């Protein structure tokens, strides 16, 4: 029986925010079966991402999410924590992989051949799917964290350094989910 190689697309979300974990997803799509509407998660509306998230999870051969927690981000740095989250996502897959495509300009070490693809989230369906899965999962986490820490408005800006978020940091100081290795979280005096 002919089998097209199993290629996992990998993407991360949450490198830029001041709070929360960084998440990565790895997705292996069905060979010769296209999922209509796949795009970089950043160009899709929240509702469209959520619709596609369901379709991807139903139709993919396999998918997994990996993460690096705030403590790891602060200890390692955001780049290394992102690469670790990618490795964890790939390790969570149950199918044997032949190849891995990683969005960005570097790929972590894996047990099979891999390469990075700059702007891969607009060029590879597997990476587009991973981008969507990771973004929906992280957005849900930030919405849940907003319930625990409502003063920061995490549900609306997902932890990015918006003027509202910076003002809340200045007023309340950082929460346990803020990344203390990021300058705005370390500084009481925000400009």
PDB file of C-alpha atoms in Angstrom:
ATOM      1  CA  UNK A   1       0.000   0.000   0.000  1.00  0.00           C
ATOM      2  CA  UNK A   2       1.334   3.431  -0.932  1.00  0.00           C
ATOM      3  CA  UNK A   3       1.682   5.872   1.924  1.00  0.00           C
ATOM      4  CA  UNK A   4       2.657   9.478   1.475  1.00  0.00           C
ATOM      5  CA  UNK A   5       5.198  10.464   4.080  1.00  0.00           C
ATOM      6  CA  UNK A   6       3.750  11.640   7.341  1.00  0.00           C
ATOM      7  CA  UNK A   7       4.743  15.258   7.695  1.00  0.00           C
ATOM      8  CA  UNK A   8       3.987  17.180  10.863  1.00  0.00           C
ATOM      9  CA  UNK A   9       3.539  20.916  10.738  1.00  0.00           C
ATOM     10  CA  UNK A  10       4.634  22.724  13.903  1.00  0.00           C
ATOM     11  CA  UNK A  11       3.909  26.265  15.063  1.00  0.00           C
ATOM     12  CA  UNK A  12       3.967  28.101  18.363  1.00  0.00           C
ATOM     13  CA  UNK A  13       1.895  30.906  19.823  1.00  0.00           C
ATOM     14  CA  UNK A  14       2.508  33.191  22.731  1.00  0.00           C
ATOM     15  CA  UNK A  15       6.086  34.388  22.329  1.00  0.00           C
ATOM     16  CA  UNK A  16       5.212  38.080  22.544  1.00  0.00           C
ATOM     17  CA  UNK A  17       2.763  38.228  25.469  1.00  0.00           C
ATOM     18  CA  UNK A  18       3.823  39.244  28.952  1.00  0.00           C
ATOM     19  CA  UNK A  19       1.761  36.514  30.637  1.00  0.00           C
ATOM     20  CA  UNK A  20       0.920  32.862  30.274  1.00  0.00           C
ATOM     21  CA  UNK A  21       2.582  29.801  28.826  1.00  0.00           C
ATOM     22  CA  UNK A  22       3.909  29.494  25.296  1.00  0.00           C
ATOM     23  CA  UNK A  23       2.082  26.751  23.386  1.00  0.00           C
ATOM     24  CA  UNK A  24       3.034  24.815  20.271  1.00  0.00           C
ATOM     25  CA  UNK A  25       0.997  22.429  18.185  1.00  0.00           C
ATOM     26  CA  UNK A  26       2.058  19.644  15.849  1.00  0.00           C
ATOM     27  CA  UNK A  27      -0.425  18.465  13.229  1.00  0.00           C
ATOM     28  CA  UNK A  28      -0.316  15.621  10.697  1.00  0.00           C
ATOM     29  CA  UNK A  29      -2.992  16.050   8.038  1.00  0.00           C
ATOM     30  CA  UNK A  30      -4.602  13.369   5.892  1.00  0.00           C
ATOM     31  CA  UNK A  31      -2.668  12.846   2.664  1.00  0.00           C
ATOM     32  CA  UNK A  32      -4.538  14.018  -0.426  1.00  0.00           C
ATOM     33  CA  UNK A  33      -7.355  15.556   1.643  1.00  0.00           C
ATOM     34  CA  UNK A  34      -7.514  19.325   1.807  1.00  0.00           C
ATOM     35  CA  UNK A  35      -9.216  21.226   4.618  1.00  0.00           C
ATOM     36  CA  UNK A  36     -10.823  24.299   3.082  1.00  0.00           C
ATOM     37  CA  UNK A  37     -10.179  27.656   4.710  1.00  0.00           C
ATOM     38  CA  UNK A  38      -6.846  26.920   6.369  1.00  0.00           C
ATOM     39  CA  UNK A  39      -4.819  30.094   6.872  1.00  0.00           C
ATOM     40  CA  UNK A  40      -2.383  31.640   9.310  1.00  0.00           C
ATOM     41  CA  UNK A  41      -4.279  31.924  12.593  1.00  0.00           C
ATOM     42  CA  UNK A  42      -3.401  35.615  12.838  1.00  0.00           C
ATOM     43  CA  UNK A  43      -5.486  36.483   9.764  1.00  0.00           C
ATOM     44  CA  UNK A  44      -8.571  34.534  10.829  1.00  0.00           C
ATOM     45  CA  UNK A  45     -11.338  35.807  13.086  1.00  0.00           C
ATOM     46  CA  UNK A  46     -11.690  34.161  16.469  1.00  0.00           C
ATOM     47  CA  UNK A  47     -14.922  32.450  15.440  1.00  0.00           C
ATOM     48  CA  UNK A  48     -13.387  31.138  12.198  1.00  0.00           C
ATOM     49  CA  UNK A  49     -10.347  29.793  14.099  1.00  0.00           C
ATOM     50  CA  UNK A  50     -12.665  27.965  16.486  1.00  0.00           C
ATOM     51  CA  UNK A  51     -14.633  26.441  13.584  1.00  0.00           C
ATOM     52  CA  UNK A  52     -11.449  25.284  11.874  1.00  0.00           C
ATOM     53  CA  UNK A  53     -10.039  23.975  15.158  1.00  0.00           C
ATOM     54  CA  UNK A  54     -12.942  21.518  15.341  1.00  0.00           C
ATOM     55  CA  UNK A  55     -12.526  20.446  11.706  1.00  0.00           C
ATOM     56  CA  UNK A  56      -8.757  19.979  12.071  1.00  0.00           C
ATOM     57  CA  UNK A  57      -9.135  17.900  15.229  1.00  0.00           C
ATOM     58  CA  UNK A  58     -11.763  15.718  13.514  1.00  0.00           C
ATOM     59  CA  UNK A  59      -9.944  15.260  10.197  1.00  0.00           C
ATOM     60  CA  UNK A  60      -6.235  15.242  11.064  1.00  0.00           C
ATOM     61  CA  UNK A  61      -4.369  11.960  11.288  1.00  0.00           C
ATOM     62  CA  UNK A  62      -2.898  13.196  14.553  1.00  0.00           C
ATOM     63  CA  UNK A  63      -2.270  16.367  16.520  1.00  0.00           C
ATOM     64  CA  UNK A  64      -0.722  17.278  19.849  1.00  0.00           C
ATOM     65  CA  UNK A  65      -0.070  20.387  21.906  1.00  0.00           C
ATOM     66  CA  UNK A  66       3.128  21.071  23.818  1.00  0.00           C
ATOM     67  CA  UNK A  67       3.802  23.880  26.232  1.00  0.00           C
ATOM     68  CA  UNK A  68       6.411  25.665  28.260  1.00  0.00           C
ATOM     69  CA  UNK A  69       5.238  27.254  31.461  1.00  0.00           C
ATOM     70  CA  UNK A  70       6.036  30.743  32.699  1.00  0.00           C
ATOM     71  CA  UNK A  71       8.729  29.378  35.036  1.00  0.00           C
ATOM     72  CA  UNK A  72      10.484  27.717  32.082  1.00  0.00           C
ATOM     73  CA  UNK A  73      10.217  30.873  29.982  1.00  0.00           C
ATOM     74  CA  UNK A  74      11.830  32.873  32.776  1.00  0.00           C
ATOM     75  CA  UNK A  75      14.545  30.266  33.383  1.00  0.00           C
ATOM     76  CA  UNK A  76      15.432  29.381  29.777  1.00  0.00           C
ATOM     77  CA  UNK A  77      14.352  32.483  27.760  1.00  0.00           C
ATOM     78  CA  UNK A  78      11.381  32.721  25.419  1.00  0.00           C
ATOM     79  CA  UNK A  79      13.154  31.315  22.364  1.00  0.00           C
ATOM     80  CA  UNK A  80      14.408  28.181  24.119  1.00  0.00           C
ATOM     81  CA  UNK A  81      11.051  27.721  25.849  1.00  0.00           C
ATOM     82  CA  UNK A  82       9.295  27.964  22.461  1.00  0.00           C
ATOM     83  CA  UNK A  83      11.597  25.340  20.957  1.00  0.00           C
ATOM     84  CA  UNK A  84      10.975  23.093  23.966  1.00  0.00           C
ATOM     85  CA  UNK A  85       7.197  23.467  23.537  1.00  0.00           C
ATOM     86  CA  UNK A  86       7.617  22.429  19.887  1.00  0.00           C
ATOM     87  CA  UNK A  87       9.598  19.341  20.884  1.00  0.00           C
ATOM     88  CA  UNK A  88       6.914  18.429  23.417  1.00  0.00           C
ATOM     89  CA  UNK A  89       4.165  18.829  20.814  1.00  0.00           C
ATOM     90  CA  UNK A  90       5.959  16.509  18.375  1.00  0.00           C
ATOM     91  CA  UNK A  91       6.667  14.019  21.184  1.00  0.00           C
ATOM     92  CA  UNK A  92       2.920  13.913  21.856  1.00  0.00           C
ATOM     93  CA  UNK A  93       2.120  12.609  18.378  1.00  0.00           C
ATOM     94  CA  UNK A  94       1.275   8.929  18.127  1.00  0.00           C
ATOM     95  CA  UNK A  95       2.025   8.371  14.421  1.00  0.00           C
ATOM     96  CA  UNK A  96       5.552   7.719  13.140  1.00  0.00           C
ATOM     97  CA  UNK A  97       6.840  10.817  11.368  1.00  0.00           C
ATOM     98  CA  UNK A  98       8.930  11.009   8.247  1.00  0.00           C
ATOM     99  CA  UNK A  99       9.428  14.764   8.228  1.00  0.00           C
ATOM    100  CA  UNK A 100       8.687  17.892  10.266  1.00  0.00           C
ATOM    101  CA  UNK A 101       8.115  21.422   8.995  1.00  0.00           C
ATOM    102  CA  UNK A 102       8.523  24.171  11.586  1.00  0.00           C
ATOM    103  CA  UNK A 103       7.269  27.704  11.121  1.00  0.00           C
ATOM    104  CA  UNK A 104       9.994  30.309  11.534  1.00  0.00           C
ATOM    105  CA  UNK A 105      13.708  30.592  11.048  1.00  0.00           C
ATOM    106  CA  UNK A 106      14.909  27.704  13.196  1.00  0.00           C
ATOM    107  CA  UNK A 107      13.848  24.222  14.164  1.00  0.00           C
ATOM    108  CA  UNK A 108      14.662  22.399  17.377  1.00  0.00           C
ATOM    109  CA  UNK A 109      16.249  18.952  17.357  1.00  0.00           C
ATOM    110  CA  UNK A 110      13.840  16.119  16.593  1.00  0.00           C
ATOM    111  CA  UNK A 111      14.171  12.357  16.069  1.00  0.00           C
ATOM    112  CA  UNK A 112      13.448  12.652  12.347  1.00  0.00           C
ATOM    113  CA  UNK A 113      14.409  15.076   9.580  1.00  0.00           C
ATOM    114  CA  UNK A 114      13.059  18.580  10.024  1.00  0.00           C
ATOM    115  CA  UNK A 115      13.458  21.972   8.502  1.00  0.00           C
ATOM    116  CA  UNK A 116      12.177  25.418   9.206  1.00  0.00           C
ATOM    117  CA  UNK A 117      10.019  27.362   6.783  1.00  0.00           C
ATOM    118  CA  UNK A 118       9.960  31.145   7.054  1.00  0.00           C
ATOM    119  CA  UNK A 119       6.341  32.328   6.886  1.00  0.00           C
ATOM    120  CA  UNK A 120       5.333  28.678   6.964  1.00  0.00           C
ATOM    121  CA  UNK A 121       2.014  29.596   8.543  1.00  0.00           C
ATOM    122  CA  UNK A 122       1.029  31.070   5.182  1.00  0.00           C
ATOM    123  CA  UNK A 123       2.741  28.434   2.996  1.00  0.00           C
ATOM    124  CA  UNK A 124       2.130  24.979   4.491  1.00  0.00           C
ATOM    125  CA  UNK A 125      -1.304  23.528   5.299  1.00  0.00           C
ATOM    126  CA  UNK A 126       0.202  21.457   8.125  1.00  0.00           C
ATOM    127  CA  UNK A 127       1.722  24.554   9.716  1.00  0.00           C
ATOM    128  CA  UNK A 128      -1.487  26.559   9.174  1.00  0.00           C
ATOM    129  CA  UNK A 129      -3.396  23.827  10.991  1.00  0.00           C
ATOM    130  CA  UNK A 130      -0.856  23.801  13.832  1.00  0.00           C
ATOM    131  CA  UNK A 131      -1.090  27.581  14.069  1.00  0.00           C
ATOM    132  CA  UNK A 132      -4.872  27.379  14.468  1.00  0.00           C
ATOM    133  CA  UNK A 133      -4.821  24.543  17.031  1.00  0.00           C
ATOM    134  CA  UNK A 134      -2.197  26.312  19.159  1.00  0.00           C
ATOM    135  CA  UNK A 135      -3.892  29.728  18.981  1.00  0.00           C
ATOM    136  CA  UNK A 136      -7.329  28.413  19.953  1.00  0.00           C
ATOM    137  CA  UNK A 137      -5.844  26.466  22.876  1.00  0.00           C
ATOM    138  CA  UNK A 138      -3.807  29.416  24.155  1.00  0.00           C
ATOM    139  CA  UNK A 139      -6.691  31.869  23.783  1.00  0.00           C
ATOM    140  CA  UNK A 140      -8.873  29.524  25.860  1.00  0.00           C
ATOM    141  CA  UNK A 141      -6.189  29.392  28.547  1.00  0.00           C
ATOM    142  CA  UNK A 142      -5.908  33.170  28.649  1.00  0.00           C
ATOM    143  CA  UNK A 143      -9.688  33.487  28.952  1.00  0.00           C
ATOM    144  CA  UNK A 144      -9.575  31.066  31.905  1.00  0.00           C
ATOM    145  CA  UNK A 145      -6.716  33.041  33.489  1.00  0.00           C
ATOM    146  CA  UNK A 146      -8.812  36.194  33.120  1.00  0.00           C
ATOM    147  CA  UNK A 147     -11.305  34.711  35.561  1.00  0.00           C
ATOM    148  CA  UNK A 148      -8.526  34.228  38.138  1.00  0.00           C
ATOM    149  CA  UNK A 149      -6.858  37.596  37.455  1.00  0.00           C
ATOM    150  CA  UNK A 150      -9.632  39.856  36.115  1.00  0.00           C
ATOM    151  CA  UNK A 151      -7.798  43.123  36.778  1.00  0.00           C
ATOM    152  CA  UNK A 152      -5.425  42.509  33.836  1.00  0.00           C
ATOM    153  CA  UNK A 153      -8.020  41.943  31.082  1.00  0.00           C
ATOM    154  CA  UNK A 154      -6.228  38.835  29.814  1.00  0.00           C
ATOM    155  CA  UNK A 155      -9.297  37.606  27.916  1.00  0.00           C
ATOM    156  CA  UNK A 156      -9.308  40.648  25.677  1.00  0.00           C
ATOM    157  CA  UNK A 157      -5.605  41.072  24.867  1.00  0.00           C
ATOM    158  CA  UNK A 158      -4.352  37.530  25.605  1.00  0.00           C
ATOM    159  CA  UNK A 159      -1.397  38.871  27.574  1.00  0.00           C
ATOM    160  CA  UNK A 160       0.106  41.103  24.888  1.00  0.00           C
ATOM    161  CA  UNK A 161       1.564  44.407  26.106  1.00  0.00           C
ATOM    162  CA  UNK A 162      -1.423  46.575  25.190  1.00  0.00           C
ATOM    163  CA  UNK A 163      -1.784  49.995  26.856  1.00  0.00           C
ATOM    164  CA  UNK A 164      -4.534  48.555  29.091  1.00  0.00           C
ATOM    165  CA  UNK A 165      -2.327  45.644  30.145  1.00  0.00           C
ATOM    166  CA  UNK A 166       0.661  47.890  30.853  1.00  0.00           C
ATOM    167  CA  UNK A 167      -1.531  50.214  32.909  1.00  0.00           C
ATOM    168  CA  UNK A 168      -2.835  47.248  34.925  1.00  0.00           C
ATOM    169  CA  UNK A 169       0.727  46.020  35.495  1.00  0.00           C
ATOM    170  CA  UNK A 170       1.701  49.435  36.770  1.00  0.00           C
ATOM    171  CA  UNK A 171      -1.323  49.614  39.054  1.00  0.00           C
ATOM    172  CA  UNK A 172      -1.376  46.034  40.415  1.00  0.00           C
ATOM    173  CA  UNK A 173       2.115  44.718  39.755  1.00  0.00           C
ATOM    174  CA  UNK A 174       2.670  41.333  38.101  1.00  0.00           C
ATOM    175  CA  UNK A 175       0.537  38.276  38.832  1.00  0.00           C
ATOM    176  CA  UNK A 176       1.897  34.734  39.221  1.00  0.00           C
ATOM    177  CA  UNK A 177       1.255  34.158  35.490  1.00  0.00           C
ATOM    178  CA  UNK A 178       3.384  37.099  34.337  1.00  0.00           C
ATOM    179  CA  UNK A 179       6.792  36.484  32.797  1.00  0.00           C
ATOM    180  CA  UNK A 180       9.253  38.172  35.130  1.00  0.00           C
ATOM    181  CA  UNK A 181      12.057  37.857  32.574  1.00  0.00           C
ATOM    182  CA  UNK A 182      10.162  40.358  30.388  1.00  0.00           C
ATOM    183  CA  UNK A 183      11.121  43.958  31.210  1.00  0.00           C
ATOM    184  CA  UNK A 184       7.582  45.395  31.672  1.00  0.00           C
ATOM    185  CA  UNK A 185       6.868  42.754  34.315  1.00  0.00           C
ATOM    186  CA  UNK A 186      10.105  43.469  36.196  1.00  0.00           C
ATOM    187  CA  UNK A 187       9.640  47.220  36.248  1.00  0.00           C
ATOM    188  CA  UNK A 188       7.227  48.856  38.650  1.00  0.00           C
ATOM    189  CA  UNK A 189       7.651  52.094  36.745  1.00  0.00           C
ATOM    190  CA  UNK A 190       6.184  51.531  33.308  1.00  0.00           C
ATOM    191  CA  UNK A 191       6.335  54.252  30.725  1.00  0.00           C
TER     192      UNK A 191
END
